PDB file of C-alpha atoms in Angstrom:
ATOM      1  CA  UNK A   1     288.941 119.435 118.677  1.00  0.00           C
ATOM      2  CA  UNK A   2     290.484 121.663 121.543  1.00  0.00           C
ATOM      3  CA  UNK A   3     289.049 122.483 124.805  1.00  0.00           C
ATOM      4  CA  UNK A   4     289.057 126.157 126.670  1.00  0.00           C
ATOM      5  CA  UNK A   5     287.824 127.073 129.904  1.00  0.00           C
ATOM      6  CA  UNK A   6     287.048 130.357 128.354  1.00  0.00           C
ATOM      7  CA  UNK A   7     284.446 133.055 130.159  1.00  0.00           C
ATOM      8  CA  UNK A   8     284.322 136.545 129.296  1.00  0.00           C
ATOM      9  CA  UNK A   9     283.958 138.983 131.614  1.00  0.00           C
ATOM     10  CA  UNK A  10     280.710 139.728 130.573  1.00  0.00           C
ATOM     11  CA  UNK A  11     280.070 135.806 131.721  1.00  0.00           C
ATOM     12  CA  UNK A  12     281.581 136.591 134.223  1.00  0.00           C
ATOM     13  CA  UNK A  13     279.517 139.375 135.757  1.00  0.00           C
ATOM     14  CA  UNK A  14     276.424 137.467 134.544  1.00  0.00           C
ATOM     15  CA  UNK A  15     277.473 134.487 137.601  1.00  0.00           C
ATOM     16  CA  UNK A  16     278.116 136.780 140.329  1.00  0.00           C
ATOM     17  CA  UNK A  17     275.161 138.488 139.579  1.00  0.00           C
ATOM     18  CA  UNK A  18     273.458 135.157 139.570  1.00  0.00           C
ATOM     19  CA  UNK A  19     275.703 134.054 143.064  1.00  0.00           C
ATOM     20  CA  UNK A  20     274.503 137.304 144.261  1.00  0.00           C
ATOM     21  CA  UNK A  21     271.149 136.175 143.472  1.00  0.00           C
ATOM     22  CA  UNK A  22     271.294 132.526 145.449  1.00  0.00           C
ATOM     23  CA  UNK A  23     273.321 134.431 148.199  1.00  0.00           C
ATOM     24  CA  UNK A  24     270.536 137.081 149.237  1.00  0.00           C
ATOM     25  CA  UNK A  25     268.065 133.371 149.782  1.00  0.00           C
ATOM     26  CA  UNK A  26     270.944 132.075 151.305  1.00  0.00           C
ATOM     27  CA  UNK A  27     270.964 134.725 154.056  1.00  0.00           C
ATOM     28  CA  UNK A  28     267.530 135.129 154.559  1.00  0.00           C
ATOM     29  CA  UNK A  29     267.136 131.641 154.677  1.00  0.00           C
ATOM     30  CA  UNK A  30     269.721 131.177 157.693  1.00  0.00           C
ATOM     31  CA  UNK A  31     267.895 134.509 158.837  1.00  0.00           C
ATOM     32  CA  UNK A  32     264.825 132.476 159.568  1.00  0.00           C
ATOM     33  CA  UNK A  33     266.190 129.375 160.539  1.00  0.00           C
ATOM     34  CA  UNK A  34     267.918 131.911 163.467  1.00  0.00           C
ATOM     35  CA  UNK A  35     264.917 133.184 164.244  1.00  0.00           C
ATOM     36  CA  UNK A  36     262.800 130.442 165.140  1.00  0.00           C
ATOM     37  CA  UNK A  37     265.924 128.320 167.013  1.00  0.00           C
ATOM     38  CA  UNK A  38     266.229 132.005 169.524  1.00  0.00           C
ATOM     39  CA  UNK A  39     263.635 132.581 171.697  1.00  0.00           C
ATOM     40  CA  UNK A  40     262.374 135.247 169.808  1.00  0.00           C
ATOM     41  CA  UNK A  41     258.589 137.467 170.340  1.00  0.00           C
ATOM     42  CA  UNK A  42     256.508 136.867 166.831  1.00  0.00           C
ATOM     43  CA  UNK A  43     256.708 140.139 165.345  1.00  0.00           C
ATOM     44  CA  UNK A  44     260.845 139.009 165.075  1.00  0.00           C
ATOM     45  CA  UNK A  45     260.106 135.442 163.280  1.00  0.00           C
ATOM     46  CA  UNK A  46     257.100 137.305 161.158  1.00  0.00           C
ATOM     47  CA  UNK A  47     260.113 139.821 159.650  1.00  0.00           C
ATOM     48  CA  UNK A  48     262.379 137.668 159.170  1.00  0.00           C
ATOM     49  CA  UNK A  49     259.911 135.030 157.098  1.00  0.00           C
ATOM     50  CA  UNK A  50     258.447 137.904 154.911  1.00  0.00           C
ATOM     51  CA  UNK A  51     261.860 138.862 154.657  1.00  0.00           C
ATOM     52  CA  UNK A  52     263.001 135.417 153.550  1.00  0.00           C
ATOM     53  CA  UNK A  53     259.714 135.592 150.879  1.00  0.00           C
ATOM     54  CA  UNK A  54     260.735 138.636 149.758  1.00  0.00           C
ATOM     55  CA  UNK A  55     264.484 137.714 149.274  1.00  0.00           C
ATOM     56  CA  UNK A  56     263.565 134.333 147.596  1.00  0.00           C
ATOM     57  CA  UNK A  57     261.425 136.883 144.849  1.00  0.00           C
ATOM     58  CA  UNK A  58     264.864 139.531 145.081  1.00  0.00           C
ATOM     59  CA  UNK A  59     266.679 136.176 143.484  1.00  0.00           C
ATOM     60  CA  UNK A  60     264.898 135.688 141.634  1.00  0.00           C
ATOM     61  CA  UNK A  61     264.860 138.838 139.671  1.00  0.00           C
ATOM     62  CA  UNK A  62     269.013 138.876 139.708  1.00  0.00           C
ATOM     63  CA  UNK A  63     268.702 135.157 138.604  1.00  0.00           C
ATOM     64  CA  UNK A  64     266.799 135.336 136.140  1.00  0.00           C
ATOM     65  CA  UNK A  65     268.895 138.454 134.827  1.00  0.00           C
ATOM     66  CA  UNK A  66     271.612 136.423 134.825  1.00  0.00           C
ATOM     67  CA  UNK A  67     270.024 133.536 133.003  1.00  0.00           C
ATOM     68  CA  UNK A  68     268.572 135.873 130.401  1.00  0.00           C
ATOM     69  CA  UNK A  69     272.083 137.111 129.606  1.00  0.00           C
ATOM     70  CA  UNK A  70     273.276 133.483 128.860  1.00  0.00           C
ATOM     71  CA  UNK A  71     270.716 131.959 126.796  1.00  0.00           C
ATOM     72  CA  UNK A  72     270.422 135.236 124.699  1.00  0.00           C
ATOM     73  CA  UNK A  73     274.423 135.027 124.151  1.00  0.00           C
ATOM     74  CA  UNK A  74     275.560 131.749 124.419  1.00  0.00           C
ATOM     75  CA  UNK A  75     272.370 129.384 124.336  1.00  0.00           C
ATOM     76  CA  UNK A  76     272.887 127.399 127.269  1.00  0.00           C
ATOM     77  CA  UNK A  77     269.683 126.811 129.570  1.00  0.00           C
ATOM     78  CA  UNK A  78     271.627 125.892 132.590  1.00  0.00           C
ATOM     79  CA  UNK A  79     270.545 128.762 134.283  1.00  0.00           C
ATOM     80  CA  UNK A  80     267.328 128.882 134.425  1.00  0.00           C
ATOM     81  CA  UNK A  81     267.159 125.428 135.168  1.00  0.00           C
ATOM     82  CA  UNK A  82     268.646 126.034 137.693  1.00  0.00           C
ATOM     83  CA  UNK A  83     266.136 129.669 138.675  1.00  0.00           C
ATOM     84  CA  UNK A  84     262.948 126.349 138.818  1.00  0.00           C
ATOM     85  CA  UNK A  85     265.049 124.088 141.029  1.00  0.00           C
ATOM     86  CA  UNK A  86     266.356 127.592 143.944  1.00  0.00           C
ATOM     87  CA  UNK A  87     262.476 128.520 143.185  1.00  0.00           C
ATOM     88  CA  UNK A  88     260.908 125.190 143.768  1.00  0.00           C
ATOM     89  CA  UNK A  89     262.806 124.781 146.758  1.00  0.00           C
ATOM     90  CA  UNK A  90     262.859 128.113 148.443  1.00  0.00           C
ATOM     91  CA  UNK A  91     258.981 127.806 148.062  1.00  0.00           C
ATOM     92  CA  UNK A  92     259.157 124.304 149.868  1.00  0.00           C
ATOM     93  CA  UNK A  93     260.895 125.650 152.533  1.00  0.00           C
ATOM     94  CA  UNK A  94     259.069 129.364 152.999  1.00  0.00           C
ATOM     95  CA  UNK A  95     255.893 126.414 153.858  1.00  0.00           C
ATOM     96  CA  UNK A  96     257.290 124.113 155.950  1.00  0.00           C
ATOM     97  CA  UNK A  97     258.713 127.252 158.209  1.00  0.00           C
ATOM     98  CA  UNK A  98     255.777 129.183 158.712  1.00  0.00           C
ATOM     99  CA  UNK A  99     253.900 125.303 159.030  1.00  0.00           C
ATOM    100  CA  UNK A 100     256.422 125.081 161.863  1.00  0.00           C
ATOM    101  CA  UNK A 101     255.008 128.814 163.531  1.00  0.00           C
ATOM    102  CA  UNK A 102     251.605 127.872 163.285  1.00  0.00           C
ATOM    103  CA  UNK A 103     252.875 124.437 164.983  1.00  0.00           C
ATOM    104  CA  UNK A 104     254.351 126.552 167.793  1.00  0.00           C
ATOM    105  CA  UNK A 105     251.431 128.729 167.971  1.00  0.00           C
ATOM    106  CA  UNK A 106     253.209 131.336 167.014  1.00  0.00           C
ATOM    107  CA  UNK A 107     249.858 132.372 164.344  1.00  0.00           C
ATOM    108  CA  UNK A 108     247.032 130.192 163.585  1.00  0.00           C
ATOM    109  CA  UNK A 109     245.952 129.311 160.229  1.00  0.00           C
ATOM    110  CA  UNK A 110     242.931 130.039 158.928  1.00  0.00           C
ATOM    111  CA  UNK A 111     241.162 125.687 157.778  1.00  0.00           C
ATOM    112  CA  UNK A 112     239.655 126.752 154.870  1.00  0.00           C
ATOM    113  CA  UNK A 113     242.178 125.668 151.665  1.00  0.00           C
ATOM    114  CA  UNK A 114     242.785 129.670 150.535  1.00  0.00           C
ATOM    115  CA  UNK A 115     243.917 130.625 153.814  1.00  0.00           C
ATOM    116  CA  UNK A 116     245.873 126.892 154.141  1.00  0.00           C
ATOM    117  CA  UNK A 117     249.581 126.782 153.514  1.00  0.00           C
ATOM    118  CA  UNK A 118     249.833 124.803 150.602  1.00  0.00           C
ATOM    119  CA  UNK A 119     247.459 126.706 148.787  1.00  0.00           C
ATOM    120  CA  UNK A 120     250.382 129.608 149.651  1.00  0.00           C
ATOM    121  CA  UNK A 121     253.230 127.305 148.546  1.00  0.00           C
ATOM    122  CA  UNK A 122     251.389 126.492 145.455  1.00  0.00           C
ATOM    123  CA  UNK A 123     250.197 129.849 144.016  1.00  0.00           C
ATOM    124  CA  UNK A 124     253.600 131.526 144.364  1.00  0.00           C
ATOM    125  CA  UNK A 125     255.170 127.924 143.151  1.00  0.00           C
ATOM    126  CA  UNK A 126     253.470 127.967 139.677  1.00  0.00           C
ATOM    127  CA  UNK A 127     253.286 131.898 139.593  1.00  0.00           C
ATOM    128  CA  UNK A 128     257.239 132.139 140.131  1.00  0.00           C
ATOM    129  CA  UNK A 129     257.034 129.319 136.951  1.00  0.00           C
ATOM    130  CA  UNK A 130     255.138 130.337 135.200  1.00  0.00           C
ATOM    131  CA  UNK A 131     256.950 133.504 135.229  1.00  0.00           C
ATOM    132  CA  UNK A 132     260.427 131.987 134.444  1.00  0.00           C
ATOM    133  CA  UNK A 133     258.851 130.099 131.432  1.00  0.00           C
ATOM    134  CA  UNK A 134     257.194 132.943 129.761  1.00  0.00           C
ATOM    135  CA  UNK A 135     259.993 135.342 129.823  1.00  0.00           C
ATOM    136  CA  UNK A 136     262.202 131.692 128.129  1.00  0.00           C
ATOM    137  CA  UNK A 137     259.847 131.479 125.823  1.00  0.00           C
ATOM    138  CA  UNK A 138     259.612 134.377 124.353  1.00  0.00           C
ATOM    139  CA  UNK A 139     263.842 134.353 124.676  1.00  0.00           C
ATOM    140  CA  UNK A 140     263.154 131.575 122.098  1.00  0.00           C
ATOM    141  CA  UNK A 141     261.408 132.984 119.993  1.00  0.00           C
ATOM    142  CA  UNK A 142     263.109 136.776 119.594  1.00  0.00           C
ATOM    143  CA  UNK A 143     266.827 134.409 118.559  1.00  0.00           C
ATOM    144  CA  UNK A 144     264.624 131.646 116.287  1.00  0.00           C
ATOM    145  CA  UNK A 145     263.244 135.129 113.573  1.00  0.00           C
ATOM    146  CA  UNK A 146     264.290 135.692 111.159  1.00  0.00           C
ATOM    147  CA  UNK A 147     266.077 138.775 112.440  1.00  0.00           C
ATOM    148  CA  UNK A 148     268.172 136.929 114.635  1.00  0.00           C
ATOM    149  CA  UNK A 149     269.265 134.575 111.561  1.00  0.00           C
TER     150      UNK A 149
END
């Protein structure tokens, strides 16, 4: 049995897009960290948090696109598992920063559960994981049908 490490250029491009999506999330994470560490205005901090949330979703699109290709062509779930872990971690971090802003009295959170940070984090995690699971299930379903054999 011969072990060869061979990646086609399409696999390299797919992993490159995944790294780009992850890098996008990490870049805006550092922007949020910088906004909290520097003495900036409330608007700058809020803008940094909004950009971080948008970067999570944009990064998810890039990561999921790569995961779809790798699952369809190679049958590997590795990148899908990474998408779940990255998304959950990123939204938990987002919640921590929103909570930190409330503790620093940059803004106030409502008293009801729907205005709570935990609710926002849970909704985003359920939404992103649900959409990823739907896509992953669709790929599984269409790869098992008679027209793929």
